[in-house]
Every structure is written in structure tokens, then in C-alpha cells.
Amino acid sequence: MLWPLIAIALFYLAFLFGAAWLFERPQAQKLNQKWAPYLYSLSLAVFCTAWTFYGSIGRAVNSGLDFLLVYLGPTLVMLLWWPIGRKLLFLKQTHGISTLADFFAGRYGKDVRMGRLLAVLSLIGIVPYISLQIKAISESFAYLAQLPAQSNSYIWGDPGLYITLIMAIFTMLFGTRYIQANRPKNGLIATIAAESLIKLLAFMLVGIAAAYAIIDSESLGEAVQQLASAPPTYRASEWMAILVVSGLAFLLLPRQFQMGVVENNSEANIKKSLYLFPLYLLLINLFVLPFALGGSILSAGQNSDYFILSFTRATSGEGMAVLAFLGGLSAATSMIIVSTLALGNMLSTYLFIPRLTRSKDRSVAGSILAAKRWAIALILLLAYGYYHFLNPNSQLVSLGMVSFVAMAQFAPAFLGGLYWRKGNRRAAFTAILTGFALWFYFLVFPDLVYTYSPGLLASNPWWSPALVASKMNFSLLTAAVFSSLSTNILVYWYLSHRGNTKVTEQNQAELYVSAYKFRKYSETPSLYQGSAAFPDIESLLIKFLGQSQTRQVLDAYSLEQSLDWNKEPVVDSQMISFAERLLSEVIGPASAKIMIGSVVQREELSLGEVVNILQESQKIMELNKELSQRSKQLKEATQDLKAANSKLVEFGHLKDEFLYTVTHELRTPLAAIKMQAEIIHDDEEMPEADQQQFLNNIIKDCDRLTRLIGNVLDLEKFESGSQKLSLQRINVNNLIAEVAEAFKARALKEAVDFKADISTALPTTFADADRIAQVLTNLLGNAFKHCKSTSGKVRLSAYVLDRVLKINITDNGPGIPEQDWELVFDKFYQVRNQTRKKPSGSGLGLAISKNIVQMHGGQIWVEQAPKPPGTRVCFTLPLYSTPQALTETKKEAAKLKSTLN
Amino acid sequence: MPSKILIVDDEINILMSLEYLLKRKGYEVFIARNGQEALTLSQEKKPHLVLLDIMMPDVDGYAVCEKLKALRQPPKVIFLSAKSKKSDIEKGYEVGADQYMIKPFSTRDLVTEIKTLLNPSL
């Protein structure tokens, strides 16, 4: 059945190309979007390779249920896939990550060496694995076609070769469609998903058939018993090791990173996969069970790797066997395609493209695509060569596990890179190398020795990894896993705590670990201060993206940012960051940094500065808010100032007016004096009696002038605050009596009815006796002046109420109109109110009295006389038992006043 | 026939001194203590010249001057005031005063002014 099988295989491969082409078409865009979560979940099943298809069954046949661990690991990792996968998706979108190597290079300081290490080690770890897939295809084909065992010399008769070639073409066609390696490739995704579906369906059908076959078997019960009671072949430590390693491999295998991160474009896909992918694993493993049972019944020393084929053919016929073969083919091809693509991108980015960046060509976009294709061809060539010439004879499972352990060495630096700021490049580099050295020693070295120099270990038994492992009481695999990973972690941790990291590294660590802070690339802080000429950036983009793509992205960018390149020949740091990301997608972050650095005059910012910039943009917003608030306050302040100014102007006017009034009041007596003196002087015949009269008048006017000047000075002292009270304990009764005594004579002379009714003994208080006497004199003087000219009446009364002394002075004059009750205490009130009777005083008495009373903490006011008309002026004096009490009260009053103002 | 002069001021000392001075110079002198009194006396006695203070209770000097100048035979008016601001002086001339003298003034100048105003031919 050679030719039908060839036809079927070719038909299947044609189907793959067809599916890829169909889904790649722009018309399929809607369909792709609609099915994206399912396609994504299925494409994650690229994890299940020919190893799953053939190896698991081989394993189950030989050792029972151990194989489940390899799927339990990824299932556990899926529990954490939401935070991890989402963060990786974010990083991919914001930093243009296309491979695991890009992640490492980007995270650890945009360093080419880091990417190169990842590329080379991945190559070493994965190429044998790919070659095993080729081997699985070849051998399963040979088995079904009943060809003779492969002879190494007859290469052209090997179906594996042709499959490899076809895979190379497929990968180049559908994997390198875009120069940007991280752009989702719909055809590829759909094909891988379809292959996952095919292998699941094939497995289920074949498994159901197998189940039917063994259910009739008489020895079923015996087989179940045997399976259940079979002693586990692995010890607990080994179970643990397999669980850990398969979980980590699920994260870090290049093909998993490719399908799980690089080809993903939406968080929704991740969400769906959280349960769909574990479900897939459950289903595919469920149907291993019949084989595990059937194996113990029917196996008879056959190659257990291809047991599924022999068993299916024996129990369900040729057709089912072909179906099983197709399942295996789909598993192997999907693994080959995706692994090769991922490795090819790493290899071209870190080994080929750095050379291209030195090219003087205007555009190397074509060369980049070529480099990617050459890398794919090279990898498949290596894989085929490894299979064909070294012909590894290990079982699929064990070789797959070796590959897993290799990939697990990336885990500490990977997880540390995602979540630990301190993790640095030197630590990551050294840790990975150390881990790989141990991996090599335990898992590769023994095979090499066995193959090339079997006697070596016998003569030097202490070199033997097996001996070391047995000393640790571990199997070789367990020893390899635990020693390599623990050393790896230790080195990473230790070196990360030591030594200084460069600025770029710190920045990158911050950007990766705090990925979500920077939601959009344009929002990420520019890590450089500097600018570049637009033509330089443009030609750089053209060089790596090609003319048309460059036009496209620049047009889109200028539209989004509303920029005009013709008007703005210098690009800012944001544009530079944008260009750098575009380049990263094509040539990786490390080369992109170098290329951008070649055209940009820039200064890298320290982490502190980046954080500052972040905070500054925050601050600027706050500042803006504060500014508008300030300007509002300023406006208010201006208004206040205006008001204050007009008040000042008013004060100025008042001052001028006061001065003018004072001079006016001085001029009047002065005029009289001068006039009289001149008259006496000029009139030689003036009678002596008249002369005496004039001289007398002059003396009176001089007195008046003196009084006026004294009052003005007094008032000035009170108002400027330089007037001090000389406080002493006074007897209010005595004080009033003294002042009243002076007025009694005047009352007699002017026939005024004057009484000072102080019936009770008033308490003593602290006050300035002279000043209080001045107030009483002023008020009494006014009362005498303004009382009725005939039968005038003046009364003085005083009493204490609530520790406050109140003194009233009442006359029976015409009274003061109510609207003037407050104004009378103004300076020269009477002068400015010319309609009133001209005073014979200075016009300052009440103003001075008011000042004195207030200085004592009291109040002065005019109120209605008990029997109108008439005037009553009242003032109060709080009673103080100590001089300090007065000071206190005044302070409080001042405080109250300032708060009121 | 001596010229008639009316003196209007609320300051008793000034009033008395001026009265004494001008009487000794041979004028017929009347005195008024406020604006209202001045107007009544002016209509009654028809003085040739009025010496007028500005700051007085009831009617102020400016208003008195305006009314005096509105009379059929308006007297000459000399303001005698302590108001020394330029605006006050201008206002004095605006209301028709013939002269404005700021207190304290010289009696000799005043007498000269009075003579001049009463005998323009001199």
C-alpha cells in the first residue's frame, strides 16, 4: 500500500496548503476574527507532537499512567496563563517582540548577545526534537507501507526527506509573509488549528476503536487489574521533575511562545484558552487509556513507539491505521512548522540580520525576508541531517524530555524578567549557561560517550553522570532537572543582587516588569532625550521595512498625530520610540536600538529620570489645574488690591482733607491775631482801653491755637498708636467728682443746671486717670456748649453693669440728627457740616475721646436723650483688676477685629 | 458821605477787629454773624462793599456772594477766607467776587484793596 499512502499523505499536505491559503485571504478576515479564540486554543495544542501521538502510547504500554504528567504540567500552567499570557501579549504589542529571544534581548538591556544566546541554545535544544518528528514521520510511513528498514545510504527513498522539504516550503510561504515577524499570520494559525483538530479526531476515533476491540477481550479484567497494581516506574521525585519541566516547557518552547504569544492579538483569546486547552489535553489523553490497557494484552515486544499503528491495524483494519498515521503526521508537521518558524526568526534576527544592518544598501527588506527563509531552510537541513546521519535511537519520549529540560533553563530568567526588576543581564546570561552546562552533563554527555567512546566512563567512573545521580539517589532525569534548575535559580538570584546594571537595562526592566503602566506605546515614556532629522528616520525605516510599508506607517502615524513632515523636519522622542518599535518587529530590539542610535543624537535617560518624566506629565496636569486655580485667586487678589487701593486713595484723600481742615482751623485764629496786632501797631491814636482789649483777644486766640495744636498732636498719637496709657488704679467716684467740680463754677456762671448724680460707690479700676478726665471734660464741655442757652441742663450719671462702668452725659440742647450719631466722632465733623452752629472748640474733642475710650477697651456712642430733644453721649469702661487684664482684652478685641475684616 | 461796608464772619474776634479798623478809617460799617443775616442787611443797608467769610453756618459765603451780585446794585465783594486751595479761590471769582484774600491777611493790604475797589478812578 505504498502508493495509496503516498497519495493520502500528499493529499493531506495539499489540504494544509489549501487551508492556509484560504485563511490567509483578506476575505477570510471576518471568519478569522470570529473564530479567533477557538483557533488560538487549538493552535496551543501544537504542544502535542508526534511524541504525544506515538510516544505517549509507547509510554503507556510500557509504564502505565506516567505519561499523564507531561500534560498535567501544562494544565497547571494554564491556571496562571491569564496573568502571564496577558502580560506577554502586552509586551509583544508594546515592544514589538517576535520571539522568545526578543523577549530576553529586550528585557535584558536590548542586548544582541542575550538574543544570540537564546537563539543558539534553542537551536541546540530543539533541532534534535524536530529531527525526531521527521523520524516519526519516516518510520510510521515505512511501517504502514511495509517498507524495509531504512538504510542510511538511500536518502532519496526516505519519505521524511520529502516531507521535510514540503514543510520548509510551507513555513517559508506562510510563516514569512510579513517582514514583521510578530504579525499574526492567519493562514498559519488556521492550519495549525486544523492540524490540532485532525490529530484530536484521529486519536479519538482510533481510541474508540481500540476500546471496542479490547472490551470483547476476555482478559480485560485481568489487564485492568494489572494496570492498577503495576508498580509506578517513576519515583515521586521523578514525577515532580517531569511535572515541573513539562510545565515550564509549555511556557518556553519556541513553538509555544510562537502560538501562545506572537500569533496572538487579543486578550479574549487567552480567556477562552484557559479552559479550552486543558479540555483538549484531557480529551487526547482519555483515549490513551484503551491503548494502555490493550497494550498489556496484545503487545508482544513490538516497537512500542508505533504500537498505535500495529494495534489499530490488527484490531480495526487498514483504514483506521491510515487515520492513525494521519493523526501522527498532523502532530509532527505542525510541530515542525511552528518550531522551525520560531527558531528561524531567532536565528535570522540574532545571527544574520546584525550583519545586514551594516549594509550600505538603500533597502535590505528583501534581504531580511531572505535571511528568515534561509534560516528556516538551515534549521530543517540541520534537523534532517541529525536524523539521517546520527540516527538517534532513543525513544520519542526520552528525547522529548531532554528537550524540555533544555528549555526549562530559560525559566528563571524568563519569570524573573517578567516580575522581578532586579534581575539583570549578566545574571540571566550566566544562569542560563550554567543550567545548560548541567543539562549537557546529565542528559547529553552520557549518550555522546556511549556513542563515541564507550570506554571513557569505565576508566573514569567519577565523571559518570549516572554515578552522580545515583549518589543523589535520583534518576538521571531527576538529577538533571533539579541540579540544573536549582543552580540556575541560585546563580540568577545571586548575580542579580550583585553588580551594577546599566541605564538601558534598568529602563527595560521597569518597562517589562511594570508593563501595564504603559498601556500604549505612545504613552510609554520616551527613554531618550533627543531628536533626529526626519529624513534619517525615514531612510532607516525604508531600509528595513521597504518603501511602500514605510510610506504606509508614516502616513498613518502623521495622520494620528496630525503632523506634517514637510513642516516638521525634526522628529521628537516619541516618534523615535515609535520608529524603534517598528524596527524591533523586523530586526529585533537589540539591532533596532543600534540602528536608531546611529541616526539620533540622544542621551539615554536614567530610570530615575524616566520615572521623573512620568511624574512630570502627571505633575503638569496637576499644575495646569493649580494654575487655573491660581489665576482665579490672582483675579480675586487683584480685585482685593483694587479695593484696597481705592481705600488707600480714600485714606489719602482723608489725610489731605484732614490736613487742609487743620490748616484752615489754624489760619482762622492766626488771622485774628495778625489783624489785631496790625491794628494796634498801625493805629497810633488808639485808646489804651481798646489796645488792652485787642491784646486780651490776641492772648485768647493764642491759647486757642495752642489747644488746637495740642489736640491735633494728641489725635495723631492716638491714631498712629504711639500714644500710651499710663495705667493706675483709680477711684471712679473721685475722678468724676474732680472733673465735675471744675464745671460747677462754669454752670454757675452760665446759669446751667448741672448735676453729677453718683449715688453709689463705684469700684476701682485700672485706667489712665488724666485721659479719662480729658474725655469727661470734652463731653461735659460739649454738653455745656450745646445745651439750651436759657435754662440749660446738663446731667452726668454713672453706674456699673456686668463689670462694665457706664457713664452718660446728657444735655437739653437741640439734639443731633440720628444720621449723624456716628459721624460726630469724626475729626472736624462740625467743620465739614457748615450748616451747624460753628463750634468754639477745636472740632477734635469727640474724635480724641473716642480714641481714649477705645484704648481702654470701652465704647462711646450717642443715644436718644430720655426727654427729647437733647443729646446723650455715653461711654463705657470695662473694670479691670490688673493692668494686664486690659492688655489681654485689647488683644482679643484686635483679633476679633482682624477676623471681622 | 462815607462808603458803606458790610462785614460777614462767624468768628467774633475777626468781626470785631475789622469793625474797629474800618470804623477808624472812616467807613460806615455793619456786621453780620451768618449768611442769612448778611443778605437781610445788604438789602436793607445797600453796602458798597462786603467783606465775606466762606465757611459759615447756614448759608455759605459762595451762595451769599451769588445773591449779592444778583442785586440791582451789586456791592463789591472781597472774600476773606482760610480756604487756601486753588479750587476754592477760583470758585470765589466764579461766583462774582472782586477779590479773594486768604487768612491770615494783612490789614494794610485789605485797606488798600477796599480803597481801590471803592474808588476805581484812583
PDB file of N, CA and C in Angstrom, chain A residues 840-868:
ATOM      1  N   SER A 840     -16.844 126.448  69.077  1.00  0.00           N
ATOM      2  CA  SER A 840     -15.757 127.285  69.566  1.00  0.00           C
ATOM      3  C   SER A 840     -14.574 126.421  69.974  1.00  0.00           C
ATOM      4  N   GLY A 841     -14.745 125.103  69.829  1.00  0.00           N
ATOM      5  CA  GLY A 841     -13.649 124.186  70.166  1.00  0.00           C
ATOM      6  C   GLY A 841     -12.830 123.854  68.949  1.00  0.00           C
ATOM      7  N   SER A 842     -12.055 122.866  69.104  1.00  0.00           N
ATOM      8  CA  SER A 842     -11.136 122.518  68.029  1.00  0.00           C
ATOM      9  C   SER A 842     -11.788 121.640  66.970  1.00  0.00           C
ATOM     10  N   GLY A 843     -12.907 120.987  67.342  1.00  0.00           N
ATOM     11  CA  GLY A 843     -13.517 120.069  66.382  1.00  0.00           C
ATOM     12  C   GLY A 843     -12.893 118.693  66.477  1.00  0.00           C
ATOM     13  N   LEU A 844     -12.017 118.506  67.444  1.00  0.00           N
ATOM     14  CA  LEU A 844     -11.344 117.222  67.547  1.00  0.00           C
ATOM     15  C   LEU A 844     -11.676 116.494  68.838  1.00  0.00           C
ATOM     16  N   GLY A 845     -12.422 117.161  69.703  1.00  0.00           N
ATOM     17  CA  GLY A 845     -12.671 116.610  71.024  1.00  0.00           C
ATOM     18  C   GLY A 845     -13.284 115.220  71.023  1.00  0.00           C
ATOM     19  N   LEU A 846     -14.356 115.063  70.252  1.00  0.00           N
ATOM     20  CA  LEU A 846     -15.026 113.764  70.254  1.00  0.00           C
ATOM     21  C   LEU A 846     -14.152 112.690  69.639  1.00  0.00           C
ATOM     22  N   ALA A 847     -13.406 113.054  68.577  1.00  0.00           N
ATOM     23  CA  ALA A 847     -12.521 112.073  67.949  1.00  0.00           C
ATOM     24  C   ALA A 847     -11.472 111.586  68.947  1.00  0.00           C
ATOM     25  N   ILE A 848     -10.929 112.563  69.708  1.00  0.00           N
ATOM     26  CA  ILE A 848      -9.931 112.189  70.704  1.00  0.00           C
ATOM     27  C   ILE A 848     -10.567 111.344  71.800  1.00  0.00           C
ATOM     28  N   SER A 849     -11.762 111.718  72.231  1.00  0.00           N
ATOM     29  CA  SER A 849     -12.445 110.964  73.280  1.00  0.00           C
ATOM     30  C   SER A 849     -12.692 109.533  72.849  1.00  0.00           C
ATOM     31  N   LYS A 850     -13.105 109.395  71.606  1.00  0.00           N
ATOM     32  CA  LYS A 850     -13.380 108.056  71.086  1.00  0.00           C
ATOM     33  C   LYS A 850     -12.119 107.214  71.168  1.00  0.00           C
ATOM     34  N   ASN A 851     -10.990 107.801  70.756  1.00  0.00           N
ATOM     35  CA  ASN A 851      -9.728 107.062  70.807  1.00  0.00           C
ATOM     36  C   ASN A 851      -9.380 106.644  72.227  1.00  0.00           C
ATOM     37  N   ILE A 852      -9.571 107.565  73.148  1.00  0.00           N
ATOM     38  CA  ILE A 852      -9.208 107.252  74.537  1.00  0.00           C
ATOM     39  C   ILE A 852     -10.069 106.116  75.074  1.00  0.00           C
ATOM     40  N   VAL A 853     -11.375 106.225  74.842  1.00  0.00           N
ATOM     41  CA  VAL A 853     -12.289 105.196  75.359  1.00  0.00           C
ATOM     42  C   VAL A 853     -11.937 103.826  74.745  1.00  0.00           C
ATOM     43  N   GLN A 854     -11.700 103.835  73.446  1.00  0.00           N
ATOM     44  CA  GLN A 854     -11.393 102.562  72.797  1.00  0.00           C
ATOM     45  C   GLN A 854     -10.084 101.969  73.303  1.00  0.00           C
ATOM     46  N   MET A 855      -9.134 102.823  73.599  1.00  0.00           N
ATOM     47  CA  MET A 855      -7.868 102.322  74.136  1.00  0.00           C
ATOM     48  C   MET A 855      -8.065 101.658  75.480  1.00  0.00           C
ATOM     49  N   HIS A 856      -9.119 102.066  76.173  1.00  0.00           N
ATOM     50  CA  HIS A 856      -9.413 101.429  77.456  1.00  0.00           C
ATOM     51  C   HIS A 856     -10.300 100.204  77.293  1.00  0.00           C
ATOM     52  N   GLY A 857     -10.595  99.869  76.039  1.00  0.00           N
ATOM     53  CA  GLY A 857     -11.434  98.703  75.794  1.00  0.00           C
ATOM     54  C   GLY A 857     -12.913  99.015  75.927  1.00  0.00           C
ATOM     55  N   GLY A 858     -13.243 100.296  75.939  1.00  0.00           N
ATOM     56  CA  GLY A 858     -14.651 100.657  76.080  1.00  0.00           C
ATOM     57  C   GLY A 858     -15.231 101.153  74.768  1.00  0.00           C
ATOM     58  N   GLN A 859     -16.487 101.620  74.849  1.00  0.00           N
ATOM     59  CA  GLN A 859     -17.147 102.113  73.648  1.00  0.00           C
ATOM     60  C   GLN A 859     -17.751 103.482  73.945  1.00  0.00           C
ATOM     61  N   ILE A 860     -17.966 104.258  72.874  1.00  0.00           N
ATOM     62  CA  ILE A 860     -18.582 105.575  73.056  1.00  0.00           C
ATOM     63  C   ILE A 860     -19.607 105.777  71.966  1.00  0.00           C
ATOM     64  N   TRP A 861     -20.719 106.318  72.272  1.00  0.00           N
ATOM     65  CA  TRP A 861     -21.780 106.481  71.279  1.00  0.00           C
ATOM     66  C   TRP A 861     -22.763 107.564  71.694  1.00  0.00           C
ATOM     67  N   VAL A 862     -23.601 107.955  70.771  1.00  0.00           N
ATOM     68  CA  VAL A 862     -24.651 108.935  71.032  1.00  0.00           C
ATOM     69  C   VAL A 862     -25.971 108.187  71.098  1.00  0.00           C
ATOM     70  N   GLU A 863     -26.792 108.505  72.042  1.00  0.00           N
ATOM     71  CA  GLU A 863     -28.123 107.903  72.009  1.00  0.00           C
ATOM     72  C   GLU A 863     -29.197 108.941  72.334  1.00  0.00           C
ATOM     73  N   GLN A 864     -30.405 108.504  72.143  1.00  0.00           N
ATOM     74  CA  GLN A 864     -31.542 109.398  72.363  1.00  0.00           C
ATOM     75  C   GLN A 864     -31.552 109.851  73.823  1.00  0.00           C
ATOM     76  N   ALA A 865     -31.717 111.155  74.056  1.00  0.00           N
ATOM     77  CA  ALA A 865     -31.844 111.632  75.437  1.00  0.00           C
ATOM     78  C   ALA A 865     -33.189 111.163  75.989  1.00  0.00           C
ATOM     79  N   PRO A 866     -33.282 110.886  77.288  1.00  0.00           N
ATOM     80  CA  PRO A 866     -34.539 110.377  77.862  1.00  0.00           C
ATOM     81  C   PRO A 866     -35.706 111.325  77.587  1.00  0.00           C
ATOM     82  N   LYS A 867     -35.423 112.648  77.598  1.00  0.00           N
ATOM     83  CA  LYS A 867     -36.507 113.590  77.296  1.00  0.00           C
ATOM     84  C   LYS A 867     -36.093 114.432  76.112  1.00  0.00           C
ATOM     85  N   PRO A 868     -36.458 114.035  74.890  1.00  0.00           N
ATOM     86  CA  PRO A 868     -36.009 114.801  73.728  1.00  0.00           C
ATOM     87  C   PRO A 868     -36.675 116.168  73.694  1.00  0.00           C
TER      88      PRO A 868
END
